[in-house]
mmCIF file of C-alpha atoms in Angstrom:
data_model
loop_
_atom_site.group_PDB
_atom_site.id
_atom_site.type_symbol
_atom_site.label_atom_id
_atom_site.label_comp_id
_atom_site.label_asym_id
_atom_site.label_seq_id
_atom_site.Cartn_x
_atom_site.Cartn_y
_atom_site.Cartn_z
ATOM 1 C CA UNK A 165 -7.781 -2.875 -7.329
ATOM 2 C CA UNK A 166 -7.735 -4.516 -3.979
ATOM 3 C CA UNK A 167 -7.406 -1.457 -1.203
ATOM 4 C CA UNK A 168 -5.212 -1.873 1.877
ATOM 5 C CA UNK A 169 -5.672 0.080 5.110
ATOM 6 C CA UNK A 170 -2.583 0.300 7.291
ATOM 7 C CA UNK A 171 -1.827 1.110 11.051
ATOM 8 C CA UNK A 172 -3.312 4.824 10.395
ATOM 9 C CA UNK A 173 -6.857 3.936 11.833
ATOM 10 C CA UNK A 174 -5.429 2.780 15.425
ATOM 11 C CA UNK A 175 -8.888 3.949 16.888
ATOM 12 C CA UNK A 176 -10.902 1.565 15.242
ATOM 13 C CA UNK A 177 -8.324 -0.931 14.244
ATOM 14 C CA UNK A 178 -9.756 -3.778 16.644
ATOM 15 C CA UNK A 179 -13.193 -3.255 15.397
ATOM 16 C CA UNK A 180 -11.958 -3.148 11.758
ATOM 17 C CA UNK A 181 -9.983 -6.319 12.128
ATOM 18 C CA UNK A 182 -13.150 -8.246 13.632
ATOM 19 C CA UNK A 183 -15.541 -6.664 10.875
ATOM 20 C CA UNK A 184 -16.270 -9.553 8.261
ATOM 21 C CA UNK A 185 -17.751 -7.113 5.833
ATOM 22 C CA UNK A 186 -14.685 -4.852 5.910
ATOM 23 C CA UNK A 187 -12.336 -7.699 5.766
ATOM 24 C CA UNK A 188 -13.695 -9.156 2.811
ATOM 25 C CA UNK A 189 -13.426 -5.920 1.048
ATOM 26 C CA UNK A 190 -10.206 -4.601 2.129
ATOM 27 C CA UNK A 191 -6.354 -6.039 3.201
ATOM 28 C CA UNK A 192 -6.534 -4.401 6.967
ATOM 29 C CA UNK A 193 -3.427 -4.063 9.118
ATOM 30 C CA UNK A 194 -1.751 -6.234 10.014
ATOM 31 C CA UNK A 195 -2.643 -8.443 6.890
ATOM 32 C CA UNK A 196 -0.909 -4.958 5.364
ATOM 33 C CA UNK A 197 2.085 -4.184 7.357
ATOM 34 C CA UNK A 198 3.317 -0.578 7.351
ATOM 35 C CA UNK A 199 5.353 0.773 9.969
ATOM 36 C CA UNK A 200 5.831 4.297 8.829
ATOM 37 C CA UNK A 201 7.514 5.646 12.028
ATOM 38 C CA UNK A 202 10.192 2.806 12.196
ATOM 39 C CA UNK A 203 10.721 3.047 8.036
ATOM 40 C CA UNK A 204 11.097 6.849 8.274
ATOM 41 C CA UNK A 205 13.672 6.566 11.288
ATOM 42 C CA UNK A 206 15.277 3.978 9.285
ATOM 43 C CA UNK A 207 14.873 1.568 12.151
ATOM 44 C CA UNK A 208 14.995 -1.470 9.914
ATOM 45 C CA UNK A 209 15.860 -4.041 12.411
ATOM 46 C CA UNK A 210 13.152 -3.446 14.527
ATOM 47 C CA UNK A 211 10.986 -3.202 11.594
ATOM 48 C CA UNK A 212 12.288 -6.585 10.402
ATOM 49 C CA UNK A 213 11.723 -8.079 13.849
ATOM 50 C CA UNK A 214 8.154 -6.902 13.736
ATOM 51 C CA UNK A 215 7.538 -8.520 10.373
ATOM 52 C CA UNK A 216 9.015 -11.741 11.382
ATOM 53 C CA UNK A 217 6.755 -11.716 14.616
ATOM 54 C CA UNK A 218 3.715 -11.139 12.461
ATOM 55 C CA UNK A 219 4.914 -13.246 9.635
ATOM 56 C CA UNK A 220 1.759 -15.664 10.045
ATOM 57 C CA UNK A 221 -0.828 -12.552 9.666
ATOM 58 C CA UNK A 222 1.089 -10.455 7.275
ATOM 59 C CA UNK A 223 0.049 -11.085 3.438
ATOM 60 C CA UNK A 224 1.347 -7.623 2.173
ATOM 61 C CA UNK A 225 4.564 -5.410 3.774
ATOM 62 C CA UNK A 226 6.440 -2.596 2.795
ATOM 63 C CA UNK A 227 9.922 -3.621 1.837
ATOM 64 C CA UNK A 228 12.244 -0.842 3.773
ATOM 65 C CA UNK A 229 12.543 2.205 1.555
ATOM 66 C CA UNK A 230 15.815 3.051 -0.018
ATOM 67 C CA UNK A 231 17.284 -0.410 0.657
ATOM 68 C CA UNK A 232 18.433 -1.807 -2.786
ATOM 69 C CA UNK A 233 19.778 -5.068 -0.904
ATOM 70 C CA UNK A 234 18.555 -8.509 0.120
ATOM 71 C CA UNK A 235 17.261 -8.075 3.594
ATOM 72 C CA UNK A 236 16.508 -11.285 5.932
ATOM 73 C CA UNK A 237 12.550 -11.031 5.796
ATOM 74 C CA UNK A 238 10.231 -13.964 5.327
ATOM 75 C CA UNK A 239 10.022 -15.109 1.833
ATOM 76 C CA UNK A 240 6.428 -15.991 1.549
ATOM 77 C CA UNK A 241 5.058 -12.352 2.166
ATOM 78 C CA UNK A 242 4.396 -10.071 -0.793
ATOM 79 C CA UNK A 243 6.377 -6.892 -0.374
ATOM 80 C CA UNK A 244 5.608 -3.530 -1.885
ATOM 81 C CA UNK A 245 9.075 -2.136 -3.136
ATOM 82 C CA UNK A 246 8.668 1.723 -3.147
ATOM 83 C CA UNK A 247 10.137 3.271 -6.073
ATOM 84 C CA UNK A 248 11.889 6.856 -5.144
ATOM 85 C CA UNK A 249 14.789 7.168 -7.970
ATOM 86 C CA UNK A 250 13.390 5.412 -10.967
ATOM 87 C CA UNK A 251 16.684 4.129 -12.458
ATOM 88 C CA UNK A 252 18.355 2.944 -8.914
ATOM 89 C CA UNK A 253 15.180 1.337 -7.808
ATOM 90 C CA UNK A 254 14.179 -0.264 -10.925
ATOM 91 C CA UNK A 255 17.484 -2.081 -11.120
ATOM 92 C CA UNK A 256 17.182 -2.992 -7.549
ATOM 93 C CA UNK A 257 13.588 -4.087 -7.694
ATOM 94 C CA UNK A 258 14.121 -6.429 -10.775
ATOM 95 C CA UNK A 259 17.267 -8.028 -9.271
ATOM 96 C CA UNK A 260 15.510 -8.558 -5.536
ATOM 97 C CA UNK A 261 12.359 -9.936 -7.534
ATOM 98 C CA UNK A 262 14.427 -13.055 -7.910
ATOM 99 C CA UNK A 263 14.482 -13.673 -4.107
ATOM 100 C CA UNK A 264 10.986 -12.012 -2.796
ATOM 101 C CA UNK A 265 7.348 -11.477 -4.445
ATOM 102 C CA UNK A 266 7.735 -8.086 -5.129
ATOM 103 C CA UNK A 267 4.899 -5.222 -5.928
ATOM 104 C CA UNK A 268 6.426 -2.053 -7.580
ATOM 105 C CA UNK A 269 4.984 0.731 -5.396
ATOM 106 C CA UNK A 270 4.295 4.416 -6.827
ATOM 107 C CA UNK A 271 4.821 7.123 -4.496
ATOM 108 C CA UNK A 272 1.964 9.334 -4.496
ATOM 109 C CA UNK A 273 3.647 12.422 -3.524
ATOM 110 C CA UNK A 274 5.946 14.171 -5.948
ATOM 111 C CA UNK A 275 8.718 15.056 -3.276
ATOM 112 C CA UNK A 276 9.212 11.319 -2.774
ATOM 113 C CA UNK A 277 9.850 10.361 -6.417
ATOM 114 C CA UNK A 278 11.843 11.488 -9.587
ATOM 115 C CA UNK A 279 9.771 10.128 -12.250
ATOM 116 C CA UNK A 280 6.373 10.872 -13.976
ATOM 117 C CA UNK A 281 3.424 8.056 -13.561
ATOM 118 C CA UNK A 282 4.183 7.453 -17.131
ATOM 119 C CA UNK A 283 7.527 6.672 -16.733
ATOM 120 C CA UNK A 284 6.383 4.336 -13.983
ATOM 121 C CA UNK A 285 3.845 2.588 -15.789
ATOM 122 C CA UNK A 286 6.252 2.021 -18.548
ATOM 123 C CA UNK A 287 9.166 0.547 -16.563
ATOM 124 C CA UNK A 288 6.498 -1.671 -14.638
ATOM 125 C CA UNK A 289 4.219 -2.521 -17.175
ATOM 126 C CA UNK A 290 4.462 -6.416 -16.946
ATOM 127 C CA UNK A 291 4.735 -6.141 -13.084
ATOM 128 C CA UNK A 292 2.067 -5.833 -10.476
ATOM 129 C CA UNK A 293 1.790 -2.188 -9.283
ATOM 130 C CA UNK A 294 0.791 -0.757 -5.709
ATOM 131 C CA UNK A 295 -0.315 3.239 -5.400
ATOM 132 C CA UNK A 296 0.904 4.157 -2.249
ATOM 133 C CA UNK A 297 -0.839 6.853 0.069
ATOM 134 C CA UNK A 298 -4.064 7.675 -1.560
ATOM 135 C CA UNK A 299 -5.475 10.797 0.158
ATOM 136 C CA UNK A 300 -7.601 12.423 -2.390
ATOM 137 C CA UNK A 301 -10.249 11.648 -4.678
ATOM 138 C CA UNK A 302 -7.928 12.695 -7.926
ATOM 139 C CA UNK A 303 -5.475 10.071 -6.689
ATOM 140 C CA UNK A 304 -8.211 7.397 -6.345
ATOM 141 C CA UNK A 305 -9.119 7.962 -9.746
ATOM 142 C CA UNK A 306 -5.762 8.094 -11.220
ATOM 143 C CA UNK A 307 -5.105 4.680 -9.564
ATOM 144 C CA UNK A 308 -7.965 3.097 -11.045
ATOM 145 C CA UNK A 309 -7.812 4.535 -14.568
ATOM 146 C CA UNK A 310 -4.209 3.341 -14.731
ATOM 147 C CA UNK A 311 -5.383 -0.083 -13.644
ATOM 148 C CA UNK A 312 -2.951 -0.270 -10.331
ATOM 149 C CA UNK A 313 -3.721 -3.706 -8.847
ATOM 150 C CA UNK A 314 -3.325 -2.607 -5.280
ATOM 151 C CA UNK A 315 -3.489 0.838 -3.148
ATOM 152 C CA UNK A 316 -3.523 2.013 0.315
ATOM 153 C CA UNK A 317 -5.722 4.773 1.636
ATOM 154 C CA UNK A 318 -4.727 7.593 4.268
ATOM 155 C CA UNK A 319 -7.457 8.780 6.874
ATOM 156 C CA UNK A 320 -7.660 12.021 4.824
ATOM 157 C CA UNK A 321 -9.585 10.365 2.040
ATOM 158 C CA UNK A 322 -12.542 9.488 4.334
ATOM 159 C CA UNK A 323 -13.276 12.804 5.768
ATOM 160 C CA UNK A 324 -12.139 15.396 8.528
ATOM 161 C CA UNK A 325 -10.621 14.259 11.784
ATOM 162 C CA UNK A 326 -13.934 15.275 13.446
ATOM 163 C CA UNK A 327 -15.841 12.872 11.349
ATOM 164 C CA UNK A 328 -13.518 10.065 11.919
ATOM 165 C CA UNK A 329 -14.328 9.841 15.778
ATOM 166 C CA UNK A 330 -17.376 7.499 14.863
ATOM 167 C CA UNK A 331 -16.811 4.094 13.624
ATOM 168 C CA UNK A 332 -20.012 3.561 11.788
ATOM 169 C CA UNK A 333 -19.087 6.651 9.686
ATOM 170 C CA UNK A 334 -15.981 5.355 8.983
ATOM 171 C CA UNK A 335 -17.319 2.224 8.160
ATOM 172 C CA UNK A 336 -19.920 3.671 5.940
ATOM 173 C CA UNK A 337 -17.582 5.783 4.061
ATOM 174 C CA UNK A 338 -15.003 2.611 3.497
ATOM 175 C CA UNK A 339 -17.785 0.691 1.916
ATOM 176 C CA UNK A 340 -18.709 3.790 -0.012
ATOM 177 C CA UNK A 341 -15.172 4.000 -1.260
ATOM 178 C CA UNK A 342 -15.326 0.190 -2.166
ATOM 179 C CA UNK A 343 -18.378 0.766 -4.535
ATOM 180 C CA UNK A 344 -16.987 4.002 -5.982
ATOM 181 C CA UNK A 345 -13.699 1.776 -6.873
ATOM 182 C CA UNK A 346 -15.886 -0.883 -8.442
ATOM 183 C CA UNK A 347 -17.737 1.552 -10.469
ATOM 184 C CA UNK A 348 -14.602 3.106 -11.872
ATOM 185 C CA UNK A 349 -13.332 -0.212 -12.666
ATOM 186 C CA UNK A 350 -16.431 -1.186 -14.574
ATOM 187 C CA UNK A 351 -16.214 2.363 -16.701
ATOM 188 C CA UNK A 352 -12.325 1.722 -17.076
ATOM 189 C CA UNK A 353 -12.985 -1.900 -18.440
ATOM 190 C CA UNK A 354 -15.802 -0.567 -20.877
ATOM 191 C CA UNK A 355 -13.413 2.294 -22.032
#
């Protein structure tokens, strides 16, 4: 499972982007593009502008939530299509997949979805899957054991806000996280 780091780590973003060890193990912003503020405000015009502006750097981006029609976005980027309402969004996902490279996005927060993990896995069994917003060790384990292809993490997974003031601590925790995921994946394959 490949793990992405969004724009939430702004304090150390430049250090992370320039750290070759972290870049070899994680998909770091802006390679993974997710502007939650604009998406929550549904400021799609500005979000689309940002994607076009960074199109030569972005590898993965969130397709704007609750949008079930084709948007004027660059076609070479892989988009995570967040599934909130299983029936409506699955229909849109498979239709839009003819135009874009889409990855089915599992919303980790129950309040953001109307389906279970099993229903999601069944619906998207033959496609790449992304576990969105991992913030606990339980969610991390769930993502690995269910063989998600990708995931992104929140700052809460690495420690308290006090701990996250030190770049060396953050980097150490990220490397530990990488090795935990590698170990869980090996156990899952053996199982």
